[in-house]
Amino acid sequence: MGKSVSIPKGTRDFLPFEMNRRNYIFNTIREVFETYGYVAIETPAMENLSTLLGKYGEEGDKLLFKILNSGDFMAKADPNETNLNKWITVLCEKGLRYDLTVPFARFVVQHREEITLPFKRYQMQAVWRADKPQKGRYREFFQCDVDVIGSKSMLNEVELIQIEDDVFSRFGIHVAIKLNNRKILSGIAQYIDAEDKIVDITVAIDKLDKIGLENVKNELITKGLSSEAIAKLQPVFDLSGSNEEKLSSLKNMLAFSETAMQGIKEMEEIFTHLSYLTLNNPVELDLTLARGLNYYTGAIIEVKAREHAYGSLSGGGRYDNLTGIFGIPDMSGVGISFGADRIYDVLNETNAFPEMLHSNLQALFVNFGAAETQYLLPILRELRAAGLKVMLYPDAVKIGKQFTYANNLHIPYVVVAGEEEIKNHKLQVKNMQSGEQQMLDSTELLALLKHKQ
Amino acid sequence: MGKSVSIPKGTRDFLPFEMNRRNYIFNTIREVFETYGYVAIETPAMENLSTLLGKYGEEGDKLLFKILNSGDFMAKADPNETNLNKWITVLCEKGLRYDLTVPFARFVVQHREEITLPFKRYQMQAVWRADKPQKGRYREFFQCDVDVIGSKSMLNEVELIQIEDDVFSRFGIHVAIKLNNRKILSGIAQYIDAEDKIVDITVAIDKLDKIGLENVKNELITKGLSSEAIAKLQPVFDLSGSNEEKLSSLKNMLAFSETAMQGIKEMEEIFTHLSYLTLNNPVELDLTLARGLNYYTGAIIEVKAREHAYGSLSGGGRYDNLTGIFGIPDMSGVGISFGADRIYDVLNETNAFPEMLHSNLQALFVNFGAAETQYLLPILRELRAAGLKVMLYPDAVKIGKQFTYANNLHIPYVVVAGEEEIKNHKLQVKNMQSGEQQMLDSTELLALLKHKQ
């Protein structure tokens, strides 16, 4: 009995210990966002399908979860219809949020009279995708996005790089912050007369470390690049040295392209600002970043763990036309997104979650019955008023069972008050880790627990 | 252009100022829950329809939002089918959470080997209902539930009453905490030989204040009660005095009913425990509470504002068979739920939100250009490391525009550093409310902002 209950595949329940860890991640990220003045917004789980469809490509449309219309959803249906997309149009008007970017664009357009530009917002909410579930990939997962729109200044990129640095410093994860620029990539593609192949080129270069130069060249040939074009790419493969040296080589190579020179100028401005700061993690120019090439128009940012092969932990970039799809052109923005699930895995596998996340309670008070309860209830109230987390076991069961409960829940102190303690206005306080026992009055107990908080 | 974007009816976007207020509500409630040792869980937005259907009555089944199966959702469909419920079975396997109670019951059954009883959990998540939207009623809204399961002790009821008292004290809302007990109501219904009419009786008595005794009696006649039965109810209408006096009258009247006497004993136990505590709000026995009569088996709790006619702000009760629907019988629990939207309205209409929720930023630093930026970036970093919320305006636009930005966002301080200030390692700090200006170094500014935090 009761064994058959389950939840939809690709979704998760979160137990208390997981909630503690997840809240630690969300709260840490939120605290950093807020020190830079970013403010929270939330959008509904359901959006109109007209808002979502066509924004994520054909594959994305398929992965949207659609909501059956309520009421007589078959009223307008033609039973002989064989086209699934037409069925969807008839059956469904709403879908679940697929990411936080499109709802944000819709939000900005809808509330443009209520927000002040530059608008610095963050959003931490679930998104849903009907992807095939697999290890580390869920149908309900959580995004933490931070964006500023309505300002073209490179100081915004600098701020987001600082946020990456702050967040991963607080987590104790050593990362490399990688920077690229769409405009420089465009210049390179122009330079070898293959502007339409910009994505193929970047993806291929990205594999240089893994598969070697010859294989990269072979891949480029497969993609239709001429050997002449590939030969012209040699300086890109040879790019080395400091960020400044790389930019200087690129300047020579791409001087002909106004777009590329603009991208190089943006990159230089970012590195100049960064030179005034001492970050904990390195920031590196990396031409192989292909992330979001379809929509980023300027800076591209990606963060990887330095010591582990976890893939990307965070990333983003600048987009010059966030709200164009909803009829408001020229709204430039730049933003990054943190993968809460990936960060969870890194902290979990490296045992890097703080110790204090183990327990939610500071002390358990043993229940002996009515007289003891009368003595303890006002004391508990006093401790809670001071913000302490304490509970009285609700049933006067065997003391062994109550101690087991404290052990199971990792509660650090157990408090016992019997006849003798009540007479003397005292409490017997046991440290569950050391086994040490102390006789304290309620004020002393309050001080002890406050100190340990 | 851009004007046609919208969100599904009955759903809401939350702007930053609303998020601040909502987070204040959720955080306050959460803080209280945690001082009693309740721990958070979360469940997915989507549940299997088999988990949800049949749990909320026929009307509830209709109000469930159903998710269209992904892939070829028409594969198993019979185009000639005319029954909507059969169509749903074929088209949909999943639905959106309708409340937090059924998912909690499913969670307890599914994770029964992973949790320790008594299990004290809270859950704050959105729920979705395809109700007709109207003022104050949304299709996506937020519930804050707190329950303890696996203990029959009345100390749990006492704890939840304390939580009601704490939460509304922190909000500064004066409330009355009303208590009833399903077992006493059953006894009354037995007493007049109308056990099947328990809900009608309670609902009618509930109107005593509003429509008067005669109209209540007329309503009971309409519901099929005999005038003999109604005459026997007179002592219930006459019930008055303190909680103790009311219980004592009931004891005389209902002595014949074991069930009623059990309910009275439970009530007495609760009031005895409460007598050891000094709460801020009154706790009153109220036989007219009809809340959740379909599933509550013992205590029924409801909280109303004393000074405003806002209806119920919170409530709940004891249920003896939470997980029975999923095959695990005899799991007794008791819980209450807070209506975040209703509390928002009360705080809003009584101007009772704390002042500090107005701004997310403590200081705006004016941007004059490259040299000033170089001077300010490290100072901003130092302030943020101390947890302060500060920003540099990203663009070197006219100073007037930057001050307007500070005004719009209610930022209390604006900091200006020109050539002179940089030379002297100083900052000009303007208090935007008083207009007062001070020349400070970064350490003094840090102290000033910390002090105001």
CSV table of C-alpha atoms in Angstrom, one decimal, chain A residues 175-324:
chain,number,residue,atom,x,y,z
A,175,VAL,CA,36.6,29.6,-11.2
A,176,ALA,CA,37.9,31.1,-14.4
A,177,ILE,CA,35.8,33.9,-15.8
A,178,LYS,CA,36.0,33.7,-19.6
A,179,LEU,CA,35.2,36.6,-21.9
A,180,ASN,CA,34.5,36.8,-25.6
A,181,ASN,CA,32.8,39.3,-27.9
A,182,ARG,CA,30.4,38.6,-30.7
A,183,LYS,CA,31.7,41.5,-32.7
A,184,ILE,CA,35.3,40.1,-32.7
A,185,LEU,CA,34.0,36.7,-33.9
A,186,SER,CA,32.1,38.5,-36.7
A,187,GLY,CA,35.3,40.2,-37.7
A,188,ILE,CA,37.1,36.9,-37.8
A,189,ALA,CA,34.4,35.3,-39.9
A,190,GLN,CA,34.5,38.4,-42.3
A,191,TYR,CA,38.3,38.1,-42.4
A,192,ILE,CA,38.1,34.6,-43.9
A,193,ASP,CA,35.0,35.4,-46.0
A,194,ALA,CA,32.7,33.1,-44.1
A,195,GLU,CA,30.3,35.3,-42.2
A,196,ASP,CA,27.6,32.7,-42.4
A,197,LYS,CA,29.9,30.1,-40.7
A,198,ILE,CA,30.6,32.0,-37.5
A,199,VAL,CA,29.0,29.4,-35.3
A,200,ASP,CA,30.8,26.4,-37.0
A,201,ILE,CA,34.1,28.2,-36.7
A,202,THR,CA,33.7,29.0,-33.0
A,203,VAL,CA,32.5,25.5,-32.2
A,204,ALA,CA,35.4,24.0,-34.0
A,205,ILE,CA,38.0,26.3,-32.4
A,206,ASP,CA,36.4,25.4,-29.0
A,207,LYS,CA,37.7,21.9,-29.5
A,208,LEU,CA,41.3,22.9,-30.0
A,209,ASP,CA,42.4,21.6,-26.6
A,210,LYS,CA,40.5,18.4,-26.9
A,211,ILE,CA,41.0,17.2,-30.4
A,212,GLY,CA,44.1,19.0,-31.6
A,213,LEU,CA,44.7,21.5,-34.5
A,214,GLU,CA,44.6,19.0,-37.4
A,215,ASN,CA,41.2,17.6,-36.3
A,216,VAL,CA,39.8,21.1,-35.9
A,217,LYS,CA,40.9,21.9,-39.4
A,218,ASN,CA,39.3,18.7,-40.7
A,219,GLU,CA,36.1,19.7,-39.0
A,220,LEU,CA,36.2,23.1,-40.6
A,221,ILE,CA,36.7,21.5,-44.0
A,222,THR,CA,33.6,19.3,-43.4
A,223,LYS,CA,31.7,22.4,-42.6
A,224,GLY,CA,32.5,23.7,-46.0
A,225,LEU,CA,35.5,26.1,-45.3
A,226,SER,CA,38.1,26.4,-48.0
A,227,SER,CA,41.7,25.5,-47.1
A,228,GLU,CA,42.6,29.0,-48.0
A,229,ALA,CA,40.2,30.3,-45.4
A,230,ILE,CA,41.5,27.9,-42.8
A,231,ALA,CA,45.1,29.0,-43.5
A,232,LYS,CA,44.0,32.6,-42.9
A,233,LEU,CA,42.7,31.4,-39.5
A,234,GLN,CA,46.3,30.4,-38.3
A,235,PRO,CA,46.8,33.7,-36.4
A,236,VAL,CA,43.7,32.9,-34.4
A,237,PHE,CA,45.0,29.4,-33.5
A,238,ASP,CA,48.3,31.0,-32.6
A,239,LEU,CA,46.8,33.6,-30.3
A,240,SER,CA,48.6,33.6,-27.0
A,241,GLY,CA,49.9,35.7,-24.1
A,242,SER,CA,48.1,38.0,-21.8
A,243,ASN,CA,44.7,39.4,-22.5
A,244,GLU,CA,46.4,42.7,-23.6
A,245,GLU,CA,48.7,40.8,-26.0
A,246,LYS,CA,45.9,38.8,-27.5
A,247,LEU,CA,43.8,42.0,-28.1
A,248,SER,CA,46.8,43.6,-29.7
A,249,SER,CA,47.3,40.7,-32.1
A,250,LEU,CA,43.6,40.8,-33.0
A,251,LYS,CA,43.8,44.6,-33.6
A,252,ASN,CA,46.4,44.0,-36.3
A,253,MET,CA,44.6,41.2,-37.9
A,254,LEU,CA,41.1,42.7,-37.9
A,255,ALA,CA,41.9,46.4,-38.5
A,256,PHE,CA,39.8,46.3,-41.7
A,257,SER,CA,36.6,45.5,-39.8
A,258,GLU,CA,34.8,48.3,-38.0
A,259,THR,CA,32.7,45.8,-36.2
A,260,ALA,CA,35.7,43.8,-34.9
A,261,MET,CA,37.4,47.0,-33.8
A,262,GLN,CA,34.3,48.1,-31.9
A,263,GLY,CA,34.3,44.7,-30.1
A,264,ILE,CA,38.0,45.0,-29.3
A,265,LYS,CA,37.4,48.5,-27.9
A,266,GLU,CA,34.6,47.1,-25.7
A,267,MET,CA,36.9,44.4,-24.5
A,268,GLU,CA,39.7,46.9,-23.7
A,269,GLU,CA,37.3,49.1,-21.8
A,270,ILE,CA,36.3,46.1,-19.7
A,271,PHE,CA,39.9,45.1,-18.9
A,272,THR,CA,40.8,48.7,-18.1
A,273,HIS,CA,38.0,49.0,-15.5
A,274,LEU,CA,39.0,45.5,-14.1
A,275,SER,CA,42.6,46.7,-13.7
A,276,TYR,CA,41.4,49.0,-10.9
A,277,LEU,CA,40.1,46.1,-9.0
A,278,THR,CA,41.6,43.0,-7.4
A,279,LEU,CA,39.4,40.1,-8.1
A,280,ASN,CA,39.8,36.6,-6.6
A,281,ASN,CA,39.4,34.8,-9.9
A,282,PRO,CA,41.1,35.3,-13.3
A,283,VAL,CA,39.3,36.9,-16.2
A,284,GLU,CA,40.5,35.6,-19.5
A,285,LEU,CA,39.8,36.5,-23.1
A,286,ASP,CA,38.7,33.3,-24.8
A,287,LEU,CA,37.7,33.4,-28.5
A,288,THR,CA,36.3,29.9,-28.3
A,289,LEU,CA,33.2,30.8,-26.2
A,290,ALA,CA,30.3,30.0,-28.5
A,291,ARG,CA,27.6,30.4,-25.8
A,292,GLY,CA,24.4,32.0,-27.0
A,293,LEU,CA,25.9,33.1,-30.3
A,294,ASN,CA,22.4,33.3,-31.7
A,295,TYR,CA,21.3,36.2,-29.6
A,296,TYR,CA,24.3,37.8,-28.0
A,297,THR,CA,25.5,40.9,-29.9
A,298,GLY,CA,28.5,42.0,-27.7
A,299,ALA,CA,30.2,40.6,-24.7
A,300,ILE,CA,29.9,36.9,-24.0
A,301,ILE,CA,30.7,35.7,-20.4
A,302,GLU,CA,31.2,32.1,-19.2
A,303,VAL,CA,32.4,30.8,-15.8
A,304,LYS,CA,34.0,27.4,-15.3
A,305,ALA,CA,35.3,25.7,-12.3
A,306,ARG,CA,39.1,25.7,-12.4
A,307,GLU,CA,39.7,22.4,-10.5
A,308,HIS,CA,36.8,20.3,-11.8
A,309,ALA,CA,35.3,19.4,-15.1
A,310,TYR,CA,31.8,20.5,-14.3
A,311,GLY,CA,31.2,22.5,-17.5
A,312,SER,CA,29.7,26.0,-17.3
A,313,LEU,CA,28.5,27.2,-13.8
A,314,SER,CA,27.2,30.5,-15.0
A,315,GLY,CA,27.3,32.7,-18.1
A,316,GLY,CA,25.6,35.3,-20.2
A,317,GLY,CA,26.2,38.3,-22.4
A,318,ARG,CA,25.0,41.4,-24.1
A,319,TYR,CA,21.9,41.5,-26.3
A,320,ASP,CA,21.0,44.7,-28.2
A,321,ASN,CA,17.4,43.8,-28.9
A,322,LEU,CA,15.8,42.1,-25.9
A,323,THR,CA,12.3,43.5,-26.4
A,324,GLY,CA,12.3,43.7,-30.2
